């Protein structure tokens, strides 16, 4: 083996270096409030450095290592940059929770699990072989289960972790079953070789269906979504935010690349499979979201619906679709993380409550947080002039570019569901601004890290839509 090949894995090497530094820092700085603050700053600064490095390297030429086992591209580098930004926001917004008396001793573990998960996602997106893809997927999934169960004093946290790991194990088995069919059909696991030799056959089609089903569990597409609400409710709020955007973005881009490049000869079959799943995901999730009164379950069904919109970009089967998907994930990260940052800080100030009734009269006592929450919800709903409107516009355009009647029908259903989603997002706005209560949450001051996270998210919501250079930077990466 030529060990110099590892030098081509720059993003992964950077994450491993940060992981080692956090491990040493946790050993040196443990376990007081002041030293935990130093560890938080160390992790944040290193992730910021990684973000700058990845953004600068996003335009580099594609790299292949280990005989095609590891393959990266400009589009993958762009998505790694976006996910690093999301992880940095998670680190910032998690501070109120990590500084609580029970969680202080687990701060280092939280950071290491987060970085390990991100490393697995990087490997998964850069895989050129089904074996490396599966290893990356499991490297991301196992630490995520630990993150869900990290707040071990909450009963529903352990319940959410159990459901997550059981579904993750089942979906991995289904996916491996599909990969075995693909190997039986073509005799190789390398993506390029599979794309060159795969033909329409019962084995290949069954392999495609099982593989798609396994990854559908990870993205929480309908009908593979049953674990999502319970896991999101049970997980600590920062982990819920991480699950809803970071892991979803990595899995969506990976599925997009594999469908477009590896299963291109079977496009007729997976396009119609995708149509059905998208319509079900957007419609079913929106209808269930209307019925929710617990805010984390509400955001769980919102994330299922958003996953349907993300996958809408794949329908066009084009370079524009890849750009639209990455741009949607970027906008979704800043909008969704703004919502979860507010939920997290309110939860810490309100005795752990995350029900919608806790936000009754919120504007009376905390107008700034109410305003930022409203901006984020409007962006998620796709209301102009916020960035969410532009991200939905681009995925609609990418899907319509396909030109078939079925694609136009799916876009129409997605447009109708946008109106439904606006209604249930406005339920939170109504609670904050209109619903009266004699005991609103008292006025409180957010910590510096929370303010920083909200500032980053708000700037993204306001500017990512009107700054055309952001979309052009993503679109220039290609596939």
Tab-separated table of C-alpha atoms in Angstrom:
chain	number	residue	atom	x	y	z
A	1	UNK	CA	0.000	0.000	0.000
A	2	UNK	CA	1.196	3.496	-0.860
A	3	UNK	CA	0.572	5.444	2.346
A	4	UNK	CA	1.057	8.756	0.533
A	5	UNK	CA	-2.484	8.214	-0.788
A	6	UNK	CA	-3.762	9.269	2.635
A	7	UNK	CA	-2.433	12.766	1.936
A	8	UNK	CA	-5.167	13.160	-0.684
A	9	UNK	CA	-7.829	12.827	2.017
A	10	UNK	CA	-7.360	16.387	3.277
A	11	UNK	CA	-10.869	17.040	4.735
A	12	UNK	CA	-10.845	13.735	6.598
A	13	UNK	CA	-7.292	14.328	7.838
A	14	UNK	CA	-8.313	17.752	9.174
A	15	UNK	CA	-11.236	16.217	11.071
A	16	UNK	CA	-9.038	13.468	12.541
A	17	UNK	CA	-6.567	16.127	13.707
A	18	UNK	CA	-9.385	18.119	15.353
A	19	UNK	CA	-10.726	14.934	16.958
A	20	UNK	CA	-7.320	14.142	18.466
A	21	UNK	CA	-6.940	17.740	19.691
A	22	UNK	CA	-10.379	17.651	21.343
A	23	UNK	CA	-9.537	14.312	22.980
A	24	UNK	CA	-6.321	15.744	24.435
A	25	UNK	CA	-8.098	18.971	25.380
A	26	UNK	CA	-10.818	17.060	27.204
A	27	UNK	CA	-8.123	15.235	29.178
A	28	UNK	CA	-6.263	18.453	30.006
A	29	UNK	CA	-9.248	20.756	30.624
A	30	UNK	CA	-11.539	18.350	32.525
A	31	UNK	CA	-13.847	18.871	34.397
A	32	UNK	CA	-14.718	22.336	35.660
A	33	UNK	CA	-16.946	25.030	34.190
A	34	UNK	CA	-13.999	27.286	33.331
A	35	UNK	CA	-12.056	24.487	31.652
A	36	UNK	CA	-15.158	23.336	29.785
A	37	UNK	CA	-15.464	26.849	28.384
A	38	UNK	CA	-11.882	26.559	27.119
A	39	UNK	CA	-12.689	23.223	25.469
A	40	UNK	CA	-15.735	24.772	23.814
A	41	UNK	CA	-13.641	27.633	22.445
A	42	UNK	CA	-10.944	25.226	21.247
A	43	UNK	CA	-13.488	23.101	19.360
A	44	UNK	CA	-15.218	26.130	17.867
A	45	UNK	CA	-11.992	27.753	16.704
A	46	UNK	CA	-10.701	24.541	15.118
A	47	UNK	CA	-13.996	23.933	13.309
A	48	UNK	CA	-13.923	27.527	12.076
A	49	UNK	CA	-10.404	26.934	10.769
A	50	UNK	CA	-11.553	23.730	9.072
A	51	UNK	CA	-14.454	25.641	7.517
A	52	UNK	CA	-12.122	28.264	6.032
A	53	UNK	CA	-9.723	25.576	4.775
A	54	UNK	CA	-12.493	23.534	3.151
A	55	UNK	CA	-14.071	26.598	1.563
A	56	UNK	CA	-10.704	27.566	0.064
A	57	UNK	CA	-10.153	24.014	-1.233
A	58	UNK	CA	-13.685	23.522	-2.586
A	59	UNK	CA	-12.651	24.518	-6.103
A	60	UNK	CA	-9.783	22.061	-6.369
A	61	UNK	CA	-9.803	19.382	-9.048
A	62	UNK	CA	-11.325	15.935	-8.354
A	63	UNK	CA	-9.109	13.524	-6.444
A	64	UNK	CA	-9.004	9.715	-6.550
A	65	UNK	CA	-7.081	7.490	-4.137
A	66	UNK	CA	-6.608	3.794	-3.411
A	67	UNK	CA	-7.504	2.707	-6.915
A	68	UNK	CA	-10.849	4.485	-6.956
A	69	UNK	CA	-11.956	3.446	-3.467
A	70	UNK	CA	-11.877	7.096	-2.371
A	71	UNK	CA	-13.151	9.641	-4.895
A	72	UNK	CA	-13.965	13.267	-4.273
A	73	UNK	CA	-15.183	16.099	-6.484
A	74	UNK	CA	-15.947	19.806	-6.315
A	75	UNK	CA	-19.596	19.129	-5.450
A	76	UNK	CA	-18.589	16.842	-2.577
A	77	UNK	CA	-16.090	19.418	-1.292
A	78	UNK	CA	-18.790	22.085	-1.344
A	79	UNK	CA	-21.142	19.854	0.661
A	80	UNK	CA	-18.364	19.088	3.167
A	81	UNK	CA	-17.930	22.842	3.638
A	82	UNK	CA	-21.682	23.285	4.174
A	83	UNK	CA	-21.854	20.447	6.716
A	84	UNK	CA	-18.852	21.844	8.590
A	85	UNK	CA	-20.682	25.174	8.863
A	86	UNK	CA	-23.718	23.339	10.258
A	87	UNK	CA	-21.574	21.457	12.770
A	88	UNK	CA	-20.000	24.730	13.932
A	89	UNK	CA	-23.484	26.156	14.546
A	90	UNK	CA	-24.393	23.025	16.546
A	91	UNK	CA	-21.291	23.475	18.715
A	92	UNK	CA	-22.255	27.097	19.391
A	93	UNK	CA	-25.931	26.493	20.134
A	94	UNK	CA	-25.302	23.487	22.394
A	95	UNK	CA	-23.489	25.512	25.094
A	96	UNK	CA	-26.511	26.274	27.333
A	97	UNK	CA	-27.285	22.549	27.458
A	98	UNK	CA	-23.662	21.435	27.949
A	99	UNK	CA	-23.139	23.940	30.771
A	100	UNK	CA	-25.974	22.445	32.824
A	101	UNK	CA	-24.891	20.635	35.981
A	102	UNK	CA	-25.590	17.141	34.628
A	103	UNK	CA	-23.922	17.609	31.246
A	104	UNK	CA	-20.679	19.361	32.214
A	105	UNK	CA	-18.762	16.096	32.528
A	106	UNK	CA	-19.921	14.904	29.102
A	107	UNK	CA	-18.975	17.952	27.054
A	108	UNK	CA	-15.823	16.408	25.619
A	109	UNK	CA	-17.662	13.202	24.736
A	110	UNK	CA	-20.314	15.223	22.890
A	111	UNK	CA	-17.716	16.989	20.748
A	112	UNK	CA	-15.862	13.767	19.972
A	113	UNK	CA	-19.055	11.972	18.968
A	114	UNK	CA	-20.077	14.909	16.778
A	115	UNK	CA	-16.710	14.970	15.010
A	116	UNK	CA	-16.708	11.175	14.581
A	117	UNK	CA	-20.140	11.353	12.965
A	118	UNK	CA	-19.028	14.150	10.655
A	119	UNK	CA	-15.958	12.123	9.690
A	120	UNK	CA	-18.172	9.182	8.738
A	121	UNK	CA	-20.304	11.455	6.580
A	122	UNK	CA	-17.220	12.797	4.798
A	123	UNK	CA	-16.068	9.251	4.049
A	124	UNK	CA	-19.544	8.258	2.872
A	125	UNK	CA	-19.763	11.189	0.427
A	126	UNK	CA	-16.268	10.544	-0.958
A	127	UNK	CA	-16.685	6.813	-1.439
A	128	UNK	CA	-16.120	5.262	-4.851
A	129	UNK	CA	-17.008	1.773	-3.707
A	130	UNK	CA	-20.076	0.346	-1.968
A	131	UNK	CA	-17.870	-1.147	0.754
A	132	UNK	CA	-16.295	2.191	1.715
A	133	UNK	CA	-19.722	3.812	1.449
A	134	UNK	CA	-21.129	1.344	3.966
A	135	UNK	CA	-18.187	1.812	6.350
A	136	UNK	CA	-18.648	5.587	6.200
A	137	UNK	CA	-22.370	5.252	6.804
A	138	UNK	CA	-21.863	3.110	9.898
A	139	UNK	CA	-19.088	5.391	11.164
A	140	UNK	CA	-21.679	8.176	11.057
A	141	UNK	CA	-24.635	6.167	12.428
A	142	UNK	CA	-23.149	4.537	15.550
A	143	UNK	CA	-21.874	7.766	17.214
A	144	UNK	CA	-25.227	9.397	16.362
A	145	UNK	CA	-27.022	6.759	18.450
A	146	UNK	CA	-24.698	7.602	21.353
A	147	UNK	CA	-25.441	11.301	20.900
A	148	UNK	CA	-29.182	10.652	21.038
A	149	UNK	CA	-28.743	8.784	24.345
A	150	UNK	CA	-26.195	11.203	25.811
A	151	UNK	CA	-28.704	12.814	28.177
A	152	UNK	CA	-29.016	9.582	30.130
A	153	UNK	CA	-31.107	11.145	32.889
A	154	UNK	CA	-34.070	11.469	30.520
A	155	UNK	CA	-36.097	8.311	29.980
A	156	UNK	CA	-37.297	9.276	26.513
A	157	UNK	CA	-33.688	9.939	25.472
A	158	UNK	CA	-32.831	6.267	25.996
A	159	UNK	CA	-36.081	5.300	24.251
A	160	UNK	CA	-35.259	7.523	21.271
A	161	UNK	CA	-31.752	6.061	21.039
A	162	UNK	CA	-33.083	2.507	21.182
A	163	UNK	CA	-35.523	3.188	18.357
A	164	UNK	CA	-32.831	4.920	16.325
A	165	UNK	CA	-30.267	2.126	16.667
A	166	UNK	CA	-32.840	-0.587	15.944
A	167	UNK	CA	-34.043	1.154	12.787
A	168	UNK	CA	-30.464	1.992	11.781
A	169	UNK	CA	-29.474	-1.656	12.170
A	170	UNK	CA	-32.477	-2.835	10.174
A	171	UNK	CA	-31.892	-0.288	7.397
A	172	UNK	CA	-28.213	-1.243	7.214
A	173	UNK	CA	-29.201	-4.879	6.807
A	174	UNK	CA	-31.669	-4.004	4.052
A	175	UNK	CA	-29.008	-1.919	2.319
A	176	UNK	CA	-26.401	-4.691	2.527
A	177	UNK	CA	-28.961	-7.060	1.068
A	178	UNK	CA	-29.402	-4.684	-1.860
A	179	UNK	CA	-25.639	-4.294	-2.317
A	180	UNK	CA	-25.295	-8.091	-2.448
A	181	UNK	CA	-27.838	-8.176	-5.283
A	182	UNK	CA	-25.880	-5.502	-7.137
A	183	UNK	CA	-22.645	-7.450	-6.694
A	184	UNK	CA	-24.349	-10.610	-7.945
A	185	UNK	CA	-25.573	-8.734	-11.031
A	186	UNK	CA	-22.300	-7.045	-12.040
A	187	UNK	CA	-19.485	-8.751	-10.079
A	188	UNK	CA	-17.936	-5.536	-8.688
A	189	UNK	CA	-18.541	-2.946	-5.967
A	190	UNK	CA	-16.688	-0.020	-7.572
A	191	UNK	CA	-19.107	2.718	-8.630
A	192	UNK	CA	-17.516	3.348	-12.039
A	193	UNK	CA	-17.434	-0.340	-12.897
A	194	UNK	CA	-21.035	-0.843	-11.775
A	195	UNK	CA	-22.190	2.087	-13.921
A	196	UNK	CA	-20.344	0.672	-16.938
A	197	UNK	CA	-21.683	-2.885	-16.679
A	198	UNK	CA	-25.100	-2.769	-14.988
A	199	UNK	CA	-28.112	-3.598	-17.148
A	200	UNK	CA	-31.823	-3.914	-16.567
A	201	UNK	CA	-32.304	-7.274	-14.851
A	202	UNK	CA	-34.347	-8.583	-11.906
A	203	UNK	CA	-31.224	-8.750	-9.709
A	204	UNK	CA	-30.188	-5.185	-10.524
A	205	UNK	CA	-33.687	-3.789	-9.969
A	206	UNK	CA	-34.070	-5.611	-6.639
A	207	UNK	CA	-30.652	-4.357	-5.576
A	208	UNK	CA	-31.649	-0.798	-6.469
A	209	UNK	CA	-34.918	-1.025	-4.521
A	210	UNK	CA	-33.298	-2.452	-1.384
A	211	UNK	CA	-30.423	0.022	-1.534
A	212	UNK	CA	-32.823	2.943	-1.949
A	213	UNK	CA	-34.957	1.668	0.931
A	214	UNK	CA	-31.952	1.413	3.247
A	215	UNK	CA	-30.818	4.948	2.540
A	216	UNK	CA	-34.426	6.152	2.704
A	217	UNK	CA	-34.393	5.227	6.397
A	218	UNK	CA	-31.349	7.456	6.949
A	219	UNK	CA	-32.984	10.421	5.207
A	220	UNK	CA	-36.341	9.616	6.913
A	221	UNK	CA	-38.369	9.595	3.721
A	222	UNK	CA	-41.922	8.236	3.846
A	223	UNK	CA	-42.620	5.303	4.323
A	224	UNK	CA	-39.275	4.816	6.112
A	225	UNK	CA	-39.882	7.625	8.634
A	226	UNK	CA	-41.545	5.952	11.630
A	227	UNK	CA	-38.533	6.349	13.924
A	228	UNK	CA	-38.109	10.059	13.312
A	229	UNK	CA	-40.631	11.728	15.641
A	230	UNK	CA	-39.826	9.601	18.706
A	231	UNK	CA	-36.072	9.926	18.205
A	232	UNK	CA	-36.230	13.690	17.654
A	233	UNK	CA	-38.392	14.131	20.757
A	234	UNK	CA	-36.155	11.975	22.945
A	235	UNK	CA	-32.792	13.305	21.790
A	236	UNK	CA	-31.239	16.400	23.366
A	237	UNK	CA	-32.288	19.452	21.346
A	238	UNK	CA	-28.821	20.187	19.859
A	239	UNK	CA	-28.609	16.543	18.745
A	240	UNK	CA	-32.086	16.788	17.233
A	241	UNK	CA	-30.934	19.807	15.239
A	242	UNK	CA	-27.848	17.912	14.104
A	243	UNK	CA	-29.949	14.898	13.061
A	244	UNK	CA	-32.433	17.018	11.163
A	245	UNK	CA	-29.986	18.842	8.906
A	246	UNK	CA	-26.376	17.612	8.928
A	247	UNK	CA	-26.924	13.856	8.587
A	248	UNK	CA	-29.823	14.425	6.194
A	249	UNK	CA	-27.717	16.622	3.886
A	250	UNK	CA	-24.863	14.108	3.683
A	251	UNK	CA	-27.167	11.170	2.973
A	252	UNK	CA	-29.187	13.131	0.387
A	253	UNK	CA	-26.115	14.170	-1.632
A	254	UNK	CA	-24.707	10.630	-1.492
A	255	UNK	CA	-27.991	9.147	-2.721
A	256	UNK	CA	-28.149	11.787	-5.460
A	257	UNK	CA	-24.633	10.988	-6.708
A	258	UNK	CA	-25.166	7.215	-6.623
A	259	UNK	CA	-28.499	7.423	-8.438
A	260	UNK	CA	-27.189	9.764	-11.128
A	261	UNK	CA	-23.814	8.115	-11.690
A	262	UNK	CA	-24.063	4.462	-10.651
A	263	UNK	CA	-27.698	3.674	-11.454
A	264	UNK	CA	-27.993	5.911	-14.509
A	265	UNK	CA	-28.847	2.914	-16.780
A	266	UNK	CA	-31.829	2.189	-14.487
A	267	UNK	CA	-33.074	5.787	-14.437
A	268	UNK	CA	-36.526	4.820	-15.748
A	269	UNK	CA	-37.132	2.676	-12.659
A	270	UNK	CA	-35.705	4.851	-9.900
A	271	UNK	CA	-37.290	8.061	-11.198
A	272	UNK	CA	-40.809	6.703	-10.696
A	273	UNK	CA	-39.807	5.266	-7.338
A	274	UNK	CA	-38.559	8.740	-6.428
A	275	UNK	CA	-41.784	10.411	-7.590
A	276	UNK	CA	-43.864	8.235	-5.251
A	277	UNK	CA	-41.577	8.710	-2.249
A	278	UNK	CA	-41.373	12.498	-2.718
A	279	UNK	CA	-45.145	12.966	-2.951
A	280	UNK	CA	-45.708	10.754	0.098
A	281	UNK	CA	-42.962	12.422	2.148
A	282	UNK	CA	-44.136	15.967	1.542
A	283	UNK	CA	-47.869	15.281	1.878
A	284	UNK	CA	-47.955	12.813	4.779
A	285	UNK	CA	-45.422	14.791	6.845
A	286	UNK	CA	-47.305	18.064	6.360
A	287	UNK	CA	-50.616	16.512	7.417
A	288	UNK	CA	-49.076	14.975	10.540
A	289	UNK	CA	-47.235	18.198	11.434
A	290	UNK	CA	-50.539	20.055	11.720
A	291	UNK	CA	-51.587	17.716	14.545
A	292	UNK	CA	-48.454	18.179	16.693
A	293	UNK	CA	-48.333	20.221	19.884
A	294	UNK	CA	-44.850	19.117	20.988
A	295	UNK	CA	-42.372	21.320	19.141
A	296	UNK	CA	-39.620	18.752	18.565
A	297	UNK	CA	-42.102	16.256	17.131
A	298	UNK	CA	-43.479	19.123	15.054
A	299	UNK	CA	-39.999	19.828	13.665
A	300	UNK	CA	-39.511	16.101	13.055
A	301	UNK	CA	-42.415	16.016	10.613
A	302	UNK	CA	-41.216	19.304	9.168
A	303	UNK	CA	-37.822	17.695	8.495
A	304	UNK	CA	-39.501	14.727	6.767
A	305	UNK	CA	-41.327	17.150	4.496
A	306	UNK	CA	-38.109	19.080	3.854
A	307	UNK	CA	-36.388	15.801	2.936
A	308	UNK	CA	-39.005	15.374	0.219
A	309	UNK	CA	-38.217	18.828	-1.132
A	310	UNK	CA	-34.484	18.070	-1.045
A	311	UNK	CA	-34.952	14.887	-3.069
A	312	UNK	CA	-37.081	16.820	-5.557
A	313	UNK	CA	-33.793	18.184	-6.915
A	314	UNK	CA	-32.768	14.656	-7.969
A	315	UNK	CA	-35.794	14.268	-10.251
A	316	UNK	CA	-34.198	16.394	-12.968
A	317	UNK	CA	-31.236	13.988	-13.109
A	318	UNK	CA	-28.929	16.860	-14.073
A	319	UNK	CA	-26.065	19.022	-12.875
A	320	UNK	CA	-28.591	21.720	-11.968
A	321	UNK	CA	-30.237	19.220	-9.627
A	322	UNK	CA	-26.984	18.651	-7.716
A	323	UNK	CA	-26.475	22.409	-7.330
A	324	UNK	CA	-30.096	22.908	-6.233
A	325	UNK	CA	-29.779	20.115	-3.662
A	326	UNK	CA	-26.595	21.536	-2.138
A	327	UNK	CA	-28.020	25.061	-2.077
A	328	UNK	CA	-31.229	23.801	-0.437
A	329	UNK	CA	-29.214	22.016	2.259
A	330	UNK	CA	-27.211	25.203	2.953
A	331	UNK	CA	-30.351	27.319	3.356
A	332	UNK	CA	-32.088	24.575	5.322
A	333	UNK	CA	-29.167	24.406	7.755
A	334	UNK	CA	-29.261	28.108	8.675
A	335	UNK	CA	-33.081	28.247	8.909
A	336	UNK	CA	-33.586	25.000	10.804
A	337	UNK	CA	-30.664	25.565	13.163
A	338	UNK	CA	-32.061	29.018	14.013
A	339	UNK	CA	-35.309	27.356	15.090
A	340	UNK	CA	-33.535	24.690	17.132
A	341	UNK	CA	-31.252	27.282	18.754
A	342	UNK	CA	-34.318	29.141	20.036
A	343	UNK	CA	-35.973	25.872	21.120
A	344	UNK	CA	-32.805	24.893	22.991
A	345	UNK	CA	-32.387	28.155	24.877
A	346	UNK	CA	-36.103	28.290	25.764
A	347	UNK	CA	-35.940	24.681	26.964
A	348	UNK	CA	-33.039	25.515	29.289
A	349	UNK	CA	-34.852	28.567	30.683
A	350	UNK	CA	-38.250	26.902	31.022
A	351	UNK	CA	-37.543	23.708	32.930
A	352	UNK	CA	-37.169	21.463	29.898
A	353	UNK	CA	-40.509	22.310	28.267
A	354	UNK	CA	-40.637	22.006	24.474
A	355	UNK	CA	-44.399	22.068	23.909
A	356	UNK	CA	-45.900	24.783	21.743
A	357	UNK	CA	-47.882	26.215	24.677
A	358	UNK	CA	-44.568	27.299	26.242
A	359	UNK	CA	-44.329	29.929	23.484
A	360	UNK	CA	-47.679	31.560	24.248
A	361	UNK	CA	-47.074	35.282	24.695
A	362	UNK	CA	-43.361	34.811	23.985
A	363	UNK	CA	-43.205	38.084	22.035
A	364	UNK	CA	-44.305	40.085	25.094
A	365	UNK	CA	-41.219	39.155	27.101
A	366	UNK	CA	-38.624	38.150	24.454
A	367	UNK	CA	-39.370	40.111	21.253
A	368	UNK	CA	-35.932	39.662	19.681
A	369	UNK	CA	-35.950	35.867	19.917
A	370	UNK	CA	-39.553	35.821	18.683
A	371	UNK	CA	-38.592	37.900	15.664
A	372	UNK	CA	-35.620	35.674	14.778
A	373	UNK	CA	-37.767	32.555	15.217
A	374	UNK	CA	-40.350	34.069	12.857
A	375	UNK	CA	-37.733	34.801	10.197
A	376	UNK	CA	-36.497	31.211	10.369
A	377	UNK	CA	-40.016	29.760	10.139
A	378	UNK	CA	-40.855	31.997	7.172
A	379	UNK	CA	-37.684	30.812	5.425
A	380	UNK	CA	-38.610	27.163	6.055
A	381	UNK	CA	-42.046	27.865	4.583
A	382	UNK	CA	-40.513	29.458	1.482
A	383	UNK	CA	-41.895	32.976	1.936
A	384	UNK	CA	-40.092	35.711	-0.049
A	385	UNK	CA	-37.725	37.480	0.266
A	386	UNK	CA	-36.022	34.993	2.593
A	387	UNK	CA	-33.510	32.420	1.379
A	388	UNK	CA	-35.960	29.530	1.728
A	389	UNK	CA	-38.013	30.884	-1.171
A	390	UNK	CA	-34.993	30.812	-3.483
A	391	UNK	CA	-33.962	27.295	-2.413
A	392	UNK	CA	-37.461	25.954	-3.145
A	393	UNK	CA	-37.495	27.801	-6.471
A	394	UNK	CA	-34.255	26.115	-7.574
A	395	UNK	CA	-35.391	22.598	-6.637
A	396	UNK	CA	-38.675	23.193	-8.479
A	397	UNK	CA	-36.740	24.377	-11.539
A	398	UNK	CA	-34.409	21.361	-11.368
A	399	UNK	CA	-37.367	18.961	-11.211
A	400	UNK	CA	-39.290	20.749	-13.984
A	401	UNK	CA	-36.207	20.597	-16.192
A	402	UNK	CA	-36.909	16.875	-16.598
A	403	UNK	CA	-39.832	17.894	-18.827
A	404	UNK	CA	-42.173	14.925	-18.284
A	405	UNK	CA	-45.811	15.119	-17.211
A	406	UNK	CA	-44.994	13.100	-14.079
A	407	UNK	CA	-42.298	15.612	-13.057
A	408	UNK	CA	-44.689	18.527	-13.557
A	409	UNK	CA	-47.302	16.730	-11.440
A	410	UNK	CA	-44.825	16.180	-8.596
A	411	UNK	CA	-43.796	19.855	-8.711
A	412	UNK	CA	-47.479	20.863	-8.576
A	413	UNK	CA	-48.082	18.656	-5.516
A	414	UNK	CA	-44.990	20.188	-3.869
A	415	UNK	CA	-46.312	23.701	-4.558
A	416	UNK	CA	-49.688	22.873	-3.019
A	417	UNK	CA	-47.952	21.453	0.047
A	418	UNK	CA	-45.999	24.690	0.437
A	419	UNK	CA	-49.312	26.355	1.353
A	420	UNK	CA	-50.033	23.637	3.930
A	421	UNK	CA	-46.568	24.029	5.447
A	422	UNK	CA	-47.089	27.797	5.724
A	423	UNK	CA	-50.225	27.134	7.785
A	424	UNK	CA	-48.535	24.954	10.378
A	425	UNK	CA	-45.453	27.174	10.658
A	426	UNK	CA	-47.813	30.066	11.334
A	427	UNK	CA	-49.209	28.121	14.316
A	428	UNK	CA	-45.952	28.841	16.160
A	429	UNK	CA	-46.035	32.487	15.079
A	430	UNK	CA	-49.615	32.703	16.353
A	431	UNK	CA	-48.577	31.279	19.720
A	432	UNK	CA	-45.754	33.813	20.079
A	433	UNK	CA	-47.585	36.947	18.929
A	434	UNK	CA	-51.344	36.436	19.341
A	435	UNK	CA	-52.142	33.766	21.955
A	436	UNK	CA	-52.463	35.423	25.357
A	437	UNK	CA	-51.316	33.949	28.641
A	438	UNK	CA	-51.020	35.214	32.196
A	439	UNK	CA	-47.699	33.429	32.693
A	440	UNK	CA	-45.449	34.009	29.671
A	441	UNK	CA	-41.836	32.927	29.851
A	442	UNK	CA	-39.930	35.659	31.724
A	443	UNK	CA	-37.431	37.858	29.924
A	444	UNK	CA	-33.954	36.333	29.848
A	445	UNK	CA	-30.563	37.063	28.334
A	446	UNK	CA	-29.020	34.519	25.985
A	447	UNK	CA	-25.365	33.555	26.329
A	448	UNK	CA	-22.725	34.730	23.863
A	449	UNK	CA	-22.502	31.445	21.940
A	450	UNK	CA	-26.268	31.364	21.408
A	451	UNK	CA	-26.208	34.943	20.138
A	452	UNK	CA	-23.382	34.074	17.751
A	453	UNK	CA	-25.233	31.024	16.408
A	454	UNK	CA	-28.409	33.051	15.898
A	455	UNK	CA	-26.452	35.848	14.209
A	456	UNK	CA	-24.856	33.428	11.725
A	457	UNK	CA	-28.227	31.802	10.964
A	458	UNK	CA	-30.043	35.122	10.585
A	459	UNK	CA	-27.417	36.507	8.212
A	460	UNK	CA	-27.739	33.327	6.141
A	461	UNK	CA	-31.546	33.545	6.073
A	462	UNK	CA	-31.454	37.172	4.983
A	463	UNK	CA	-28.552	37.105	2.523
A	464	UNK	CA	-28.105	33.639	1.001
A	465	UNK	CA	-31.116	34.216	-1.245
A	466	UNK	CA	-30.138	37.619	-2.627
A	467	UNK	CA	-26.386	36.948	-2.840
A	468	UNK	CA	-26.219	35.214	-6.200
A	469	UNK	CA	-22.522	34.484	-5.687
A	470	UNK	CA	-23.481	31.781	-3.134
A	471	UNK	CA	-25.525	29.819	-5.661
A	472	UNK	CA	-22.953	30.370	-8.405
A	473	UNK	CA	-20.223	29.041	-6.094
A	474	UNK	CA	-22.259	25.894	-5.549
A	475	UNK	CA	-23.336	25.545	-9.188
A	476	UNK	CA	-19.752	25.914	-10.438
A	477	UNK	CA	-18.798	22.744	-8.566
A	478	UNK	CA	-20.867	20.558	-10.916
A	479	UNK	CA	-21.236	16.850	-10.206
